[in-house]
mmCIF file with all atom_site columns, C-alpha atoms in Angstrom:
data_model
loop_
_atom_site.group_PDB
_atom_site.id
_atom_site.type_symbol
_atom_site.label_atom_id
_atom_site.label_alt_id
_atom_site.label_comp_id
_atom_site.label_asym_id
_atom_site.label_entity_id
_atom_site.label_seq_id
_atom_site.pdbx_PDB_ins_code
_atom_site.Cartn_x
_atom_site.Cartn_y
_atom_site.Cartn_z
_atom_site.occupancy
_atom_site.B_iso_or_equiv
_atom_site.pdbx_formal_charge
_atom_site.auth_seq_id
_atom_site.auth_comp_id
_atom_site.auth_asym_id
_atom_site.auth_atom_id
_atom_site.pdbx_PDB_model_num
ATOM 1   C CA . THR A 1 1   ? -91.130  -112.003 67.318 1.00 50.00 ? 1   THR A CA 1
ATOM 2   C CA . GLN A 1 2   ? -92.686  -109.680 64.393 1.00 50.00 ? 2   GLN A CA 1
ATOM 3   C CA . LEU A 1 3   ? -89.412  -108.311 63.283 1.00 72.00 ? 3   LEU A CA 1
ATOM 4   C CA . LEU A 1 4   ? -90.460  -106.598 60.028 1.00 91.00 ? 4   LEU A CA 1
ATOM 5   C CA . GLU A 1 5   ? -92.881  -103.076 60.352 1.00 95.00 ? 5   GLU A CA 1
ATOM 6   C CA . GLN A 1 6   ? -94.862  -101.572 57.650 1.00 96.00 ? 6   GLN A CA 1
ATOM 7   C CA . SER A 1 7   ? -96.336  -98.244  57.650 1.00 96.00 ? 7   SER A CA 1
ATOM 8   C CA . PRO A 1 8   ? -99.202  -97.361  57.233 1.00 97.00 ? 8   PRO A CA 1
ATOM 9   C CA . GLN A 1 9   ? -101.157 -100.211 57.994 1.00 95.00 ? 9   GLN A CA 1
ATOM 10  C CA . PHE A 1 10  ? -104.205 -99.180  56.109 1.00 96.00 ? 10  PHE A CA 1
ATOM 11  C CA . LEU A 1 11  ? -104.352 -97.011  53.088 1.00 96.00 ? 11  LEU A CA 1
ATOM 12  C CA . SER A 1 12  ? -107.332 -95.924  51.139 1.00 97.00 ? 12  SER A CA 1
ATOM 13  C CA . ILE A 1 13  ? -106.852 -92.845  48.380 1.00 96.00 ? 13  ILE A CA 1
ATOM 14  C CA . GLN A 1 14  ? -108.143 -92.228  45.299 1.00 97.00 ? 14  GLN A CA 1
ATOM 15  C CA . GLU A 1 15  ? -107.423 -93.079  42.034 1.00 97.00 ? 15  GLU A CA 1
ATOM 16  C CA . GLY A 1 16  ? -104.474 -91.302  40.602 1.00 97.00 ? 16  GLY A CA 1
ATOM 17  C CA . GLU A 1 17  ? -102.797 -90.874  43.730 1.00 97.00 ? 17  GLU A CA 1
ATOM 18  C CA . ASN A 1 18  ? -99.401  -91.115  44.525 1.00 97.00 ? 18  ASN A CA 1
ATOM 19  C CA . LEU A 1 19  ? -98.299  -93.736  47.443 1.00 97.00 ? 19  LEU A CA 1
ATOM 20  C CA . THR A 1 20  ? -95.364  -95.160  49.483 1.00 98.00 ? 20  THR A CA 1
ATOM 21  C CA . VAL A 1 21  ? -95.390  -98.116  51.965 1.00 98.00 ? 21  VAL A CA 1
ATOM 22  C CA . TYR A 1 22  ? -92.008  -98.396  53.846 1.00 98.00 ? 22  TYR A CA 1
ATOM 23  C CA . CYS A 1 23  ? -90.836  -101.781 55.248 1.00 97.00 ? 23  CYS A CA 1
ATOM 24  C CA . ASN A 1 24  ? -88.317  -101.500 58.463 1.00 95.00 ? 24  ASN A CA 1
ATOM 25  C CA . SER A 1 25  ? -86.268  -103.737 60.832 1.00 93.00 ? 25  SER A CA 1
ATOM 26  C CA . SER A 1 26  ? -83.383  -103.250 63.199 1.00 89.00 ? 26  SER A CA 1
ATOM 27  C CA . SER A 1 27  ? -81.878  -106.565 61.002 1.00 88.00 ? 27  SER A CA 1
ATOM 28  C CA . VAL A 1 28  ? -80.042  -107.364 58.134 1.00 90.00 ? 28  VAL A CA 1
ATOM 29  C CA . PHE A 1 29  ? -81.814  -109.229 55.653 1.00 89.00 ? 29  PHE A CA 1
ATOM 30  C CA . SER A 1 30  ? -79.709  -111.178 52.731 1.00 87.00 ? 30  SER A CA 1
ATOM 31  C CA . SER A 1 31  ? -82.853  -110.334 50.556 1.00 87.00 ? 31  SER A CA 1
ATOM 32  C CA . LEU A 1 32  ? -86.240  -108.958 50.770 1.00 91.00 ? 32  LEU A CA 1
ATOM 33  C CA . GLN A 1 33  ? -89.708  -109.423 48.531 1.00 93.00 ? 33  GLN A CA 1
ATOM 34  C CA . TRP A 1 34  ? -92.739  -107.793 48.048 1.00 96.00 ? 34  TRP A CA 1
ATOM 35  C CA . TYR A 1 35  ? -96.137  -109.716 47.578 1.00 96.00 ? 35  TYR A CA 1
ATOM 36  C CA . ARG A 1 36  ? -98.946  -108.624 46.726 1.00 97.00 ? 36  ARG A CA 1
ATOM 37  C CA . GLN A 1 37  ? -102.590 -110.639 48.076 1.00 96.00 ? 37  GLN A CA 1
ATOM 38  C CA . GLU A 1 38  ? -105.849 -110.492 46.913 1.00 93.00 ? 38  GLU A CA 1
ATOM 39  C CA . PRO A 1 39  ? -108.677 -112.075 49.556 1.00 88.00 ? 39  PRO A CA 1
ATOM 40  C CA . GLY A 1 40  ? -109.210 -115.830 48.478 1.00 85.00 ? 40  GLY A CA 1
ATOM 41  C CA . GLU A 1 41  ? -105.599 -116.214 46.865 1.00 91.00 ? 41  GLU A CA 1
ATOM 42  C CA . GLY A 1 42  ? -102.002 -116.569 48.145 1.00 94.00 ? 42  GLY A CA 1
ATOM 43  C CA . PRO A 1 43  ? -99.234  -113.558 48.051 1.00 95.00 ? 43  PRO A CA 1
ATOM 44  C CA . VAL A 1 44  ? -98.252  -113.110 44.469 1.00 94.00 ? 44  VAL A CA 1
ATOM 45  C CA . LEU A 1 45  ? -94.514  -112.279 44.765 1.00 93.00 ? 45  LEU A CA 1
ATOM 46  C CA . LEU A 1 46  ? -93.410  -108.696 43.029 1.00 95.00 ? 46  LEU A CA 1
ATOM 47  C CA . VAL A 1 47  ? -90.132  -108.320 43.342 1.00 94.00 ? 47  VAL A CA 1
ATOM 48  C CA . THR A 1 48  ? -86.724  -109.894 44.963 1.00 91.00 ? 48  THR A CA 1
ATOM 49  C CA . VAL A 1 49  ? -83.983  -107.300 46.208 1.00 92.00 ? 49  VAL A CA 1
ATOM 50  C CA . VAL A 1 50  ? -80.875  -108.212 47.027 1.00 89.00 ? 50  VAL A CA 1
ATOM 51  C CA . THR A 1 51  ? -78.528  -105.172 47.075 1.00 91.00 ? 51  THR A CA 1
ATOM 52  C CA . GLY A 1 52  ? -78.340  -102.676 49.223 1.00 93.00 ? 52  GLY A CA 1
ATOM 53  C CA . GLY A 1 53  ? -79.634  -99.253  47.713 1.00 95.00 ? 53  GLY A CA 1
ATOM 54  C CA . GLU A 1 54  ? -81.093  -101.060 44.807 1.00 95.00 ? 54  GLU A CA 1
ATOM 55  C CA . VAL A 1 55  ? -83.992  -99.715  43.003 1.00 97.00 ? 55  VAL A CA 1
ATOM 56  C CA . LYS A 1 56  ? -86.095  -102.122 40.806 1.00 96.00 ? 56  LYS A CA 1
ATOM 57  C CA . LYS A 1 57  ? -89.362  -100.424 38.561 1.00 96.00 ? 57  LYS A CA 1
ATOM 58  C CA . LEU A 1 58  ? -92.121  -102.360 37.442 1.00 94.00 ? 58  LEU A CA 1
ATOM 59  C CA . LYS A 1 59  ? -94.711  -100.410 35.460 1.00 95.00 ? 59  LYS A CA 1
ATOM 60  C CA . ARG A 1 60  ? -95.537  -97.534  37.901 1.00 97.00 ? 60  ARG A CA 1
ATOM 61  C CA . LEU A 1 61  ? -93.966  -99.579  41.201 1.00 97.00 ? 61  LEU A CA 1
ATOM 62  C CA . THR A 1 62  ? -90.445  -98.797  42.294 1.00 98.00 ? 62  THR A CA 1
ATOM 63  C CA . PHE A 1 63  ? -89.368  -100.810 45.024 1.00 97.00 ? 63  PHE A CA 1
ATOM 64  C CA . GLN A 1 64  ? -85.754  -99.468  47.065 1.00 97.00 ? 64  GLN A CA 1
ATOM 65  C CA . PHE A 1 65  ? -83.782  -101.472 49.381 1.00 96.00 ? 65  PHE A CA 1
ATOM 66  C CA . GLY A 1 66  ? -81.786  -99.368  52.071 1.00 95.00 ? 66  GLY A CA 1
ATOM 67  C CA . ASP A 1 67  ? -78.097  -98.718  51.380 1.00 95.00 ? 67  ASP A CA 1
ATOM 68  C CA . ALA A 1 68  ? -77.823  -101.366 54.916 1.00 94.00 ? 68  ALA A CA 1
ATOM 69  C CA . ARG A 1 69  ? -80.228  -103.634 54.010 1.00 92.00 ? 69  ARG A CA 1
ATOM 70  C CA . LYS A 1 70  ? -82.714  -102.927 57.096 1.00 93.00 ? 70  LYS A CA 1
ATOM 71  C CA . ASP A 1 71  ? -85.321  -101.320 55.585 1.00 95.00 ? 71  ASP A CA 1
ATOM 72  C CA . SER A 1 72  ? -86.936  -101.182 51.891 1.00 96.00 ? 72  SER A CA 1
ATOM 73  C CA . SER A 1 73  ? -90.208  -99.547  50.500 1.00 97.00 ? 73  SER A CA 1
ATOM 74  C CA . LEU A 1 74  ? -92.644  -99.604  47.529 1.00 98.00 ? 74  LEU A CA 1
ATOM 75  C CA . HIS A 1 75  ? -93.860  -96.620  45.512 1.00 98.00 ? 75  HIS A CA 1
ATOM 76  C CA . ILE A 1 76  ? -96.924  -96.669  43.519 1.00 97.00 ? 76  ILE A CA 1
ATOM 77  C CA . THR A 1 77  ? -97.326  -93.778  40.822 1.00 97.00 ? 77  THR A CA 1
ATOM 78  C CA . ALA A 1 78  ? -101.039 -93.123  39.693 1.00 97.00 ? 78  ALA A CA 1
ATOM 79  C CA . ALA A 1 79  ? -102.973 -95.939  41.871 1.00 97.00 ? 79  ALA A CA 1
ATOM 80  C CA . GLN A 1 80  ? -105.372 -97.945  39.944 1.00 97.00 ? 80  GLN A CA 1
ATOM 81  C CA . PRO A 1 81  ? -108.239 -99.638  41.287 1.00 96.00 ? 81  PRO A CA 1
ATOM 82  C CA . GLY A 1 82  ? -106.450 -102.614 40.826 1.00 95.00 ? 82  GLY A CA 1
ATOM 83  C CA . ASP A 1 83  ? -103.430 -102.223 42.775 1.00 96.00 ? 83  ASP A CA 1
ATOM 84  C CA . THR A 1 84  ? -106.014 -102.702 46.006 1.00 96.00 ? 84  THR A CA 1
ATOM 85  C CA . GLY A 1 85  ? -104.944 -105.578 48.098 1.00 96.00 ? 85  GLY A CA 1
ATOM 86  C CA . LEU A 1 86  ? -102.675 -106.861 51.001 1.00 96.00 ? 86  LEU A CA 1
ATOM 87  C CA . TYR A 1 87  ? -98.697  -105.681 50.630 1.00 97.00 ? 87  TYR A CA 1
ATOM 88  C CA . LEU A 1 88  ? -96.421  -107.723 52.452 1.00 97.00 ? 88  LEU A CA 1
ATOM 89  C CA . CYS A 1 89  ? -92.486  -107.479 52.435 1.00 96.00 ? 89  CYS A CA 1
ATOM 90  C CA . ALA A 1 90  ? -90.599  -110.447 53.403 1.00 94.00 ? 90  ALA A CA 1
ATOM 91  C CA . GLY A 1 91  ? -87.217  -110.777 54.548 1.00 90.00 ? 91  GLY A CA 1
ATOM 92  C CA . ALA A 1 92  ? -84.715  -113.768 54.897 1.00 83.00 ? 92  ALA A CA 1
ATOM 93  C CA . HIS A 1 93  ? -81.388  -113.955 56.634 1.00 77.00 ? 93  HIS A CA 1
ATOM 94  C CA . GLN A 1 94  ? -78.072  -114.725 55.069 1.00 74.00 ? 94  GLN A CA 1
ATOM 95  C CA . GLY A 1 95  ? -78.089  -118.824 54.055 1.00 72.00 ? 95  GLY A CA 1
ATOM 96  C CA . THR A 1 96  ? -81.811  -119.717 55.536 1.00 74.00 ? 96  THR A CA 1
ATOM 97  C CA . TYR A 1 97  ? -84.900  -120.780 54.292 1.00 72.00 ? 97  TYR A CA 1
ATOM 98  C CA . LYS A 1 98  ? -86.781  -118.650 57.254 1.00 80.00 ? 98  LYS A CA 1
ATOM 99  C CA . TYR A 1 99  ? -88.620  -115.998 55.270 1.00 85.00 ? 99  TYR A CA 1
ATOM 100 C CA . ILE A 1 100 ? -90.017  -113.780 58.051 1.00 89.00 ? 100 ILE A CA 1
ATOM 101 C CA . PHE A 1 101 ? -92.973  -111.431 56.836 1.00 93.00 ? 101 PHE A CA 1
ATOM 102 C CA . GLY A 1 102 ? -94.059  -107.889 57.660 1.00 95.00 ? 102 GLY A CA 1
ATOM 103 C CA . THR A 1 103 ? -97.214  -106.841 59.230 1.00 94.00 ? 103 THR A CA 1
ATOM 104 C CA . GLY A 1 104 ? -98.915  -105.987 55.922 1.00 95.00 ? 104 GLY A CA 1
ATOM 105 C CA . THR A 1 105 ? -100.145 -103.287 54.446 1.00 97.00 ? 105 THR A CA 1
ATOM 106 C CA . ARG A 1 106 ? -103.425 -102.998 53.725 1.00 96.00 ? 106 ARG A CA 1
ATOM 107 C CA . LEU A 1 107 ? -104.307 -100.839 50.394 1.00 97.00 ? 107 LEU A CA 1
ATOM 108 C CA . LYS A 1 108 ? -107.938 -99.619  49.070 1.00 97.00 ? 108 LYS A CA 1
ATOM 109 C CA . VAL A 1 109 ? -107.824 -97.668  45.824 1.00 97.00 ? 109 VAL A CA 1
ATOM 110 C CA . LEU A 1 110 ? -111.043 -95.962  45.094 1.00 96.00 ? 110 LEU A CA 1
ATOM 111 C CA . ALA A 1 111 ? -112.380 -95.196  41.524 1.00 94.00 ? 111 ALA A CA 1
ATOM 112 C CA . ASP B 2 1   ? -103.286 -119.204 37.789 1.00 52.00 ? 1   ASP B CA 1
ATOM 113 C CA . THR B 2 2   ? -100.880 -119.859 40.392 1.00 63.00 ? 2   THR B CA 1
ATOM 114 C CA . GLU B 2 3   ? -97.419  -122.764 39.869 1.00 90.00 ? 3   GLU B CA 1
ATOM 115 C CA . VAL B 2 4   ? -97.947  -124.375 43.233 1.00 96.00 ? 4   VAL B CA 1
ATOM 116 C CA . THR B 2 5   ? -101.643 -126.310 43.764 1.00 96.00 ? 5   THR B CA 1
ATOM 117 C CA . GLN B 2 6   ? -103.480 -126.643 46.960 1.00 97.00 ? 6   GLN B CA 1
ATOM 118 C CA . THR B 2 7   ? -106.259 -128.903 47.715 1.00 97.00 ? 7   THR B CA 1
ATOM 119 C CA . PRO B 2 8   ? -108.945 -128.969 48.860 1.00 97.00 ? 8   PRO B CA 1
ATOM 120 C CA . LYS B 2 9   ? -109.834 -125.125 48.646 1.00 96.00 ? 9   LYS B CA 1
ATOM 121 C CA . HIS B 2 10  ? -111.940 -125.113 51.295 1.00 96.00 ? 10  HIS B CA 1
ATOM 122 C CA . LEU B 2 11  ? -112.258 -128.097 54.474 1.00 96.00 ? 11  LEU B CA 1
ATOM 123 C CA . VAL B 2 12  ? -114.639 -128.002 57.321 1.00 95.00 ? 12  VAL B CA 1
ATOM 124 C CA . MET B 2 13  ? -113.616 -130.403 59.847 1.00 93.00 ? 13  MET B CA 1
ATOM 125 C CA . GLY B 2 14  ? -114.894 -130.915 63.489 1.00 90.00 ? 14  GLY B CA 1
ATOM 126 C CA . MET B 2 15  ? -111.904 -131.392 66.271 1.00 89.00 ? 15  MET B CA 1
ATOM 127 C CA . THR B 2 16  ? -112.321 -135.567 66.343 1.00 88.00 ? 16  THR B CA 1
ATOM 128 C CA . ASN B 2 17  ? -111.631 -135.647 62.631 1.00 89.00 ? 17  ASN B CA 1
ATOM 129 C CA . LYS B 2 18  ? -108.496 -136.145 60.942 1.00 94.00 ? 18  LYS B CA 1
ATOM 130 C CA . LYS B 2 19  ? -108.140 -134.565 57.391 1.00 96.00 ? 19  LYS B CA 1
ATOM 131 C CA . SER B 2 20  ? -104.753 -134.015 54.907 1.00 97.00 ? 20  SER B CA 1
ATOM 132 C CA . LEU B 2 21  ? -104.277 -131.039 53.509 1.00 98.00 ? 21  LEU B CA 1
ATOM 133 C CA . LYS B 2 22  ? -102.089 -131.398 50.016 1.00 98.00 ? 22  LYS B CA 1
ATOM 134 C CA . CYS B 2 23  ? -99.474  -129.078 48.134 1.00 98.00 ? 23  CYS B CA 1
ATOM 135 C CA . GLU B 2 24  ? -97.899  -129.866 44.795 1.00 97.00 ? 24  GLU B CA 1
ATOM 136 C CA . GLN B 2 25  ? -95.518  -128.056 42.947 1.00 96.00 ? 25  GLN B CA 1
ATOM 137 C CA . HIS B 2 26  ? -93.533  -128.894 39.351 1.00 90.00 ? 26  HIS B CA 1
ATOM 138 C CA . MET B 2 27  ? -91.164  -126.069 39.083 1.00 91.00 ? 27  MET B CA 1
ATOM 139 C CA . GLY B 2 28  ? -88.417  -128.301 40.433 1.00 90.00 ? 28  GLY B CA 1
ATOM 140 C CA . HIS B 2 29  ? -87.924  -126.517 44.016 1.00 91.00 ? 29  HIS B CA 1
ATOM 141 C CA . ARG B 2 30  ? -86.709  -127.915 46.518 1.00 90.00 ? 30  ARG B CA 1
ATOM 142 C CA . ALA B 2 31  ? -87.406  -126.512 49.106 1.00 90.00 ? 31  ALA B CA 1
ATOM 143 C CA . MET B 2 32  ? -91.378  -126.262 50.366 1.00 93.00 ? 32  MET B CA 1
ATOM 144 C CA . TYR B 2 33  ? -92.990  -124.442 53.317 1.00 94.00 ? 33  TYR B CA 1
ATOM 145 C CA . TRP B 2 34  ? -96.444  -124.238 55.019 1.00 97.00 ? 34  TRP B CA 1
ATOM 146 C CA . TYR B 2 35  ? -97.594  -120.911 56.658 1.00 97.00 ? 35  TYR B CA 1
ATOM 147 C CA . LYS B 2 36  ? -100.687 -120.292 58.506 1.00 97.00 ? 36  LYS B CA 1
ATOM 148 C CA . GLN B 2 37  ? -102.379 -117.052 58.002 1.00 96.00 ? 37  GLN B CA 1
ATOM 149 C CA . LYS B 2 38  ? -105.211 -115.609 60.189 1.00 94.00 ? 38  LYS B CA 1
ATOM 150 C CA . ALA B 2 39  ? -107.867 -113.227 58.840 1.00 90.00 ? 39  ALA B CA 1
ATOM 151 C CA . LYS B 2 40  ? -106.219 -109.804 58.212 1.00 85.00 ? 40  LYS B CA 1
ATOM 152 C CA . LYS B 2 41  ? -102.660 -110.823 59.834 1.00 91.00 ? 41  LYS B CA 1
ATOM 153 C CA . PRO B 2 42  ? -99.639  -111.863 57.213 1.00 93.00 ? 42  PRO B CA 1
ATOM 154 C CA . PRO B 2 43  ? -98.298  -115.329 56.818 1.00 94.00 ? 43  PRO B CA 1
ATOM 155 C CA . GLU B 2 44  ? -96.892  -117.665 59.850 1.00 93.00 ? 44  GLU B CA 1
ATOM 156 C CA . LEU B 2 45  ? -94.197  -120.048 59.156 1.00 93.00 ? 45  LEU B CA 1
ATOM 157 C CA . MET B 2 46  ? -94.783  -123.191 60.662 1.00 96.00 ? 46  MET B CA 1
ATOM 158 C CA . PHE B 2 47  ? -92.670  -125.888 58.419 1.00 95.00 ? 47  PHE B CA 1
ATOM 159 C CA . VAL B 2 48  ? -90.166  -126.070 56.063 1.00 93.00 ? 48  VAL B CA 1
ATOM 160 C CA . TYR B 2 49  ? -88.488  -128.731 53.815 1.00 93.00 ? 49  TYR B CA 1
ATOM 161 C CA . SER B 2 50  ? -85.680  -128.592 52.533 1.00 89.00 ? 50  SER B CA 1
ATOM 162 C CA . TYR B 2 51  ? -84.654  -131.683 49.869 1.00 91.00 ? 51  TYR B CA 1
ATOM 163 C CA . GLU B 2 52  ? -87.703  -133.615 51.254 1.00 93.00 ? 52  GLU B CA 1
ATOM 164 C CA . LYS B 2 53  ? -86.256  -133.321 54.983 1.00 93.00 ? 53  LYS B CA 1
ATOM 165 C CA . LEU B 2 54  ? -87.620  -131.491 57.476 1.00 94.00 ? 54  LEU B CA 1
ATOM 166 C CA . SER B 2 55  ? -85.574  -128.407 58.404 1.00 90.00 ? 55  SER B CA 1
ATOM 167 C CA . ILE B 2 56  ? -87.668  -125.721 60.355 1.00 90.00 ? 56  ILE B CA 1
ATOM 168 C CA . ASN B 2 57  ? -90.006  -126.612 62.700 1.00 93.00 ? 57  ASN B CA 1
ATOM 169 C CA . GLU B 2 58  ? -91.319  -123.087 64.284 1.00 91.00 ? 58  GLU B CA 1
ATOM 170 C CA . SER B 2 59  ? -92.663  -124.893 67.407 1.00 91.00 ? 59  SER B CA 1
ATOM 171 C CA . VAL B 2 60  ? -95.731  -126.428 65.897 1.00 95.00 ? 60  VAL B CA 1
ATOM 172 C CA . PRO B 2 61  ? -98.280  -128.234 67.939 1.00 95.00 ? 61  PRO B CA 1
ATOM 173 C CA . SER B 2 62  ? -97.899  -132.137 67.285 1.00 95.00 ? 62  SER B CA 1
ATOM 174 C CA . ARG B 2 63  ? -101.423 -132.228 65.862 1.00 96.00 ? 63  ARG B CA 1
ATOM 175 C CA . PHE B 2 64  ? -100.139 -130.562 62.364 1.00 97.00 ? 64  PHE B CA 1
ATOM 176 C CA . SER B 2 65  ? -97.789  -133.271 61.198 1.00 97.00 ? 65  SER B CA 1
ATOM 177 C CA . PRO B 2 66  ? -96.421  -132.610 57.843 1.00 97.00 ? 66  PRO B CA 1
ATOM 178 C CA . GLU B 2 67  ? -94.729  -135.352 55.558 1.00 97.00 ? 67  GLU B CA 1
ATOM 179 C CA . CYS B 2 68  ? -92.571  -134.620 52.101 1.00 96.00 ? 68  CYS B CA 1
ATOM 180 C CA . PRO B 2 69  ? -93.011  -137.855 50.252 1.00 95.00 ? 69  PRO B CA 1
ATOM 181 C CA . ASN B 2 70  ? -91.124  -136.541 47.574 1.00 93.00 ? 70  ASN B CA 1
ATOM 182 C CA . SER B 2 71  ? -89.783  -133.176 45.797 1.00 90.00 ? 71  SER B CA 1
ATOM 183 C CA . SER B 2 72  ? -93.064  -132.291 44.188 1.00 95.00 ? 72  SER B CA 1
ATOM 184 C CA . LEU B 2 73  ? -95.413  -133.183 47.483 1.00 97.00 ? 73  LEU B CA 1
ATOM 185 C CA . LEU B 2 74  ? -96.291  -132.022 50.350 1.00 98.00 ? 74  LEU B CA 1
ATOM 186 C CA . ASN B 2 75  ? -98.582  -132.670 53.149 1.00 98.00 ? 75  ASN B CA 1
ATOM 187 C CA . LEU B 2 76  ? -99.984  -131.330 56.004 1.00 98.00 ? 76  LEU B CA 1
ATOM 188 C CA . HIS B 2 77  ? -101.555 -133.905 58.397 1.00 97.00 ? 77  HIS B CA 1
ATOM 189 C CA . LEU B 2 78  ? -104.212 -133.111 60.655 1.00 96.00 ? 78  LEU B CA 1
ATOM 190 C CA . HIS B 2 79  ? -105.610 -134.247 63.905 1.00 94.00 ? 79  HIS B CA 1
ATOM 191 C CA . ALA B 2 80  ? -107.844 -133.072 66.825 1.00 93.00 ? 80  ALA B CA 1
ATOM 192 C CA . LEU B 2 81  ? -107.664 -129.680 65.533 1.00 93.00 ? 81  LEU B CA 1
ATOM 193 C CA . GLN B 2 82  ? -109.115 -126.752 67.890 1.00 94.00 ? 82  GLN B CA 1
ATOM 194 C CA . PRO B 2 83  ? -111.302 -124.389 66.727 1.00 94.00 ? 83  PRO B CA 1
ATOM 195 C CA . GLU B 2 84  ? -108.346 -121.110 67.133 1.00 95.00 ? 84  GLU B CA 1
ATOM 196 C CA . ASP B 2 85  ? -106.484 -123.373 64.318 1.00 96.00 ? 85  ASP B CA 1
ATOM 197 C CA . SER B 2 86  ? -109.126 -121.755 61.838 1.00 96.00 ? 86  SER B CA 1
ATOM 198 C CA . ALA B 2 87  ? -106.916 -119.822 59.218 1.00 96.00 ? 87  ALA B CA 1
ATOM 199 C CA . LEU B 2 88  ? -106.180 -119.780 55.907 1.00 97.00 ? 88  LEU B CA 1
ATOM 200 C CA . TYR B 2 89  ? -103.200 -122.406 55.238 1.00 98.00 ? 89  TYR B CA 1
ATOM 201 C CA . LEU B 2 90  ? -100.888 -121.436 52.803 1.00 97.00 ? 90  LEU B CA 1
ATOM 202 C CA . CYS B 2 91  ? -98.259  -123.855 50.645 1.00 97.00 ? 91  CYS B CA 1
ATOM 203 C CA . ALA B 2 92  ? -94.887  -122.331 49.317 1.00 95.00 ? 92  ALA B CA 1
ATOM 204 C CA . SER B 2 93  ? -91.610  -123.582 47.151 1.00 94.00 ? 93  SER B CA 1
ATOM 205 C CA . SER B 2 94  ? -88.679  -122.208 46.849 1.00 89.00 ? 94  SER B CA 1
ATOM 206 C CA . PRO B 2 95  ? -85.778  -123.257 44.337 1.00 85.00 ? 95  PRO B CA 1
ATOM 207 C CA . HIS B 2 96  ? -82.182  -124.540 46.180 1.00 68.00 ? 96  HIS B CA 1
ATOM 208 C CA . ARG B 2 97  ? -79.323  -123.176 44.696 1.00 53.00 ? 97  ARG B CA 1
ATOM 209 C CA . GLY B 2 98  ? -76.846  -120.570 44.989 1.00 48.00 ? 98  GLY B CA 1
ATOM 210 C CA . GLN B 2 99  ? -77.978  -118.113 48.064 1.00 49.00 ? 99  GLN B CA 1
ATOM 211 C CA . GLU B 2 100 ? -80.727  -119.766 49.295 1.00 52.00 ? 100 GLU B CA 1
ATOM 212 C CA . SER B 2 101 ? -82.441  -116.439 51.232 1.00 52.00 ? 101 SER B CA 1
ATOM 213 C CA . ASN B 2 102 ? -82.198  -114.905 47.749 1.00 62.00 ? 102 ASN B CA 1
ATOM 214 C CA . GLN B 2 103 ? -85.018  -117.275 46.370 1.00 73.00 ? 103 GLN B CA 1
ATOM 215 C CA . PRO B 2 104 ? -87.788  -116.178 45.693 1.00 82.00 ? 104 PRO B CA 1
ATOM 216 C CA . GLN B 2 105 ? -91.502  -118.171 47.397 1.00 89.00 ? 105 GLN B CA 1
ATOM 217 C CA . HIS B 2 106 ? -94.095  -119.119 45.256 1.00 92.00 ? 106 HIS B CA 1
ATOM 218 C CA . PHE B 2 107 ? -96.887  -119.613 46.886 1.00 95.00 ? 107 PHE B CA 1
ATOM 219 C CA . GLY B 2 108 ? -100.052 -121.463 46.055 1.00 96.00 ? 108 GLY B CA 1
ATOM 220 C CA . ASP B 2 109 ? -103.979 -120.048 46.757 1.00 95.00 ? 109 ASP B CA 1
ATOM 221 C CA . GLY B 2 110 ? -104.267 -121.668 50.075 1.00 97.00 ? 110 GLY B CA 1
ATOM 222 C CA . THR B 2 111 ? -106.952 -124.154 52.150 1.00 97.00 ? 111 THR B CA 1
ATOM 223 C CA . ARG B 2 112 ? -109.260 -121.867 54.187 1.00 97.00 ? 112 ARG B CA 1
ATOM 224 C CA . LEU B 2 113 ? -109.840 -124.405 57.146 1.00 96.00 ? 113 LEU B CA 1
ATOM 225 C CA . SER B 2 114 ? -112.660 -123.999 59.586 1.00 95.00 ? 114 SER B CA 1
ATOM 226 C CA . ILE B 2 115 ? -112.675 -126.087 62.546 1.00 94.00 ? 115 ILE B CA 1
ATOM 227 C CA . LEU B 2 116 ? -116.396 -126.683 64.331 1.00 90.00 ? 116 LEU B CA 1
#
């Protein structure tokens, strides 16, 4: 059962545009990670958020964990072609090693 | 370069073959994972090892047999696979300290498996 829904599923934008990807669940997660995966490679960790309401910035990427720790968002400012890839959120419940991945958002940034 | 190394990168095998996928990490992580990823889909958890002991098996068919010989190595033994088992198989590891669920996973680049 897929517990983490991401939206949108696909996004094609022009270089320089801003975008937001959402990761939603009805469950409370102890932590949530965001990954980016490029073709032929494994997912690469971007950030981990653990506190409700937490905001983390990584250059042009801003990550937010919802107050209730059920949802998260990823905002990219001034997207670049190098941002192209599959963005995945993954959540874990308290005291478990079982990470549940979101449905994924495939982003394409056109030059 | 990833800190989790998977071999081989590509594997083609027949349905009657026996092969093994290997994963190695030297970050001192004590939790290791196998995931299966089909094209254009997110990774699906298969197995989790914690301190070299199997802690999670997500009802994976017995034709997949995991093994953790030591804290740095994780194998996945394959036998009598089906064409629908063709996928990218990802290995990951994470630290084992404090709140387990807050420890991020580090992934290898995977083995792309094709079953003829």
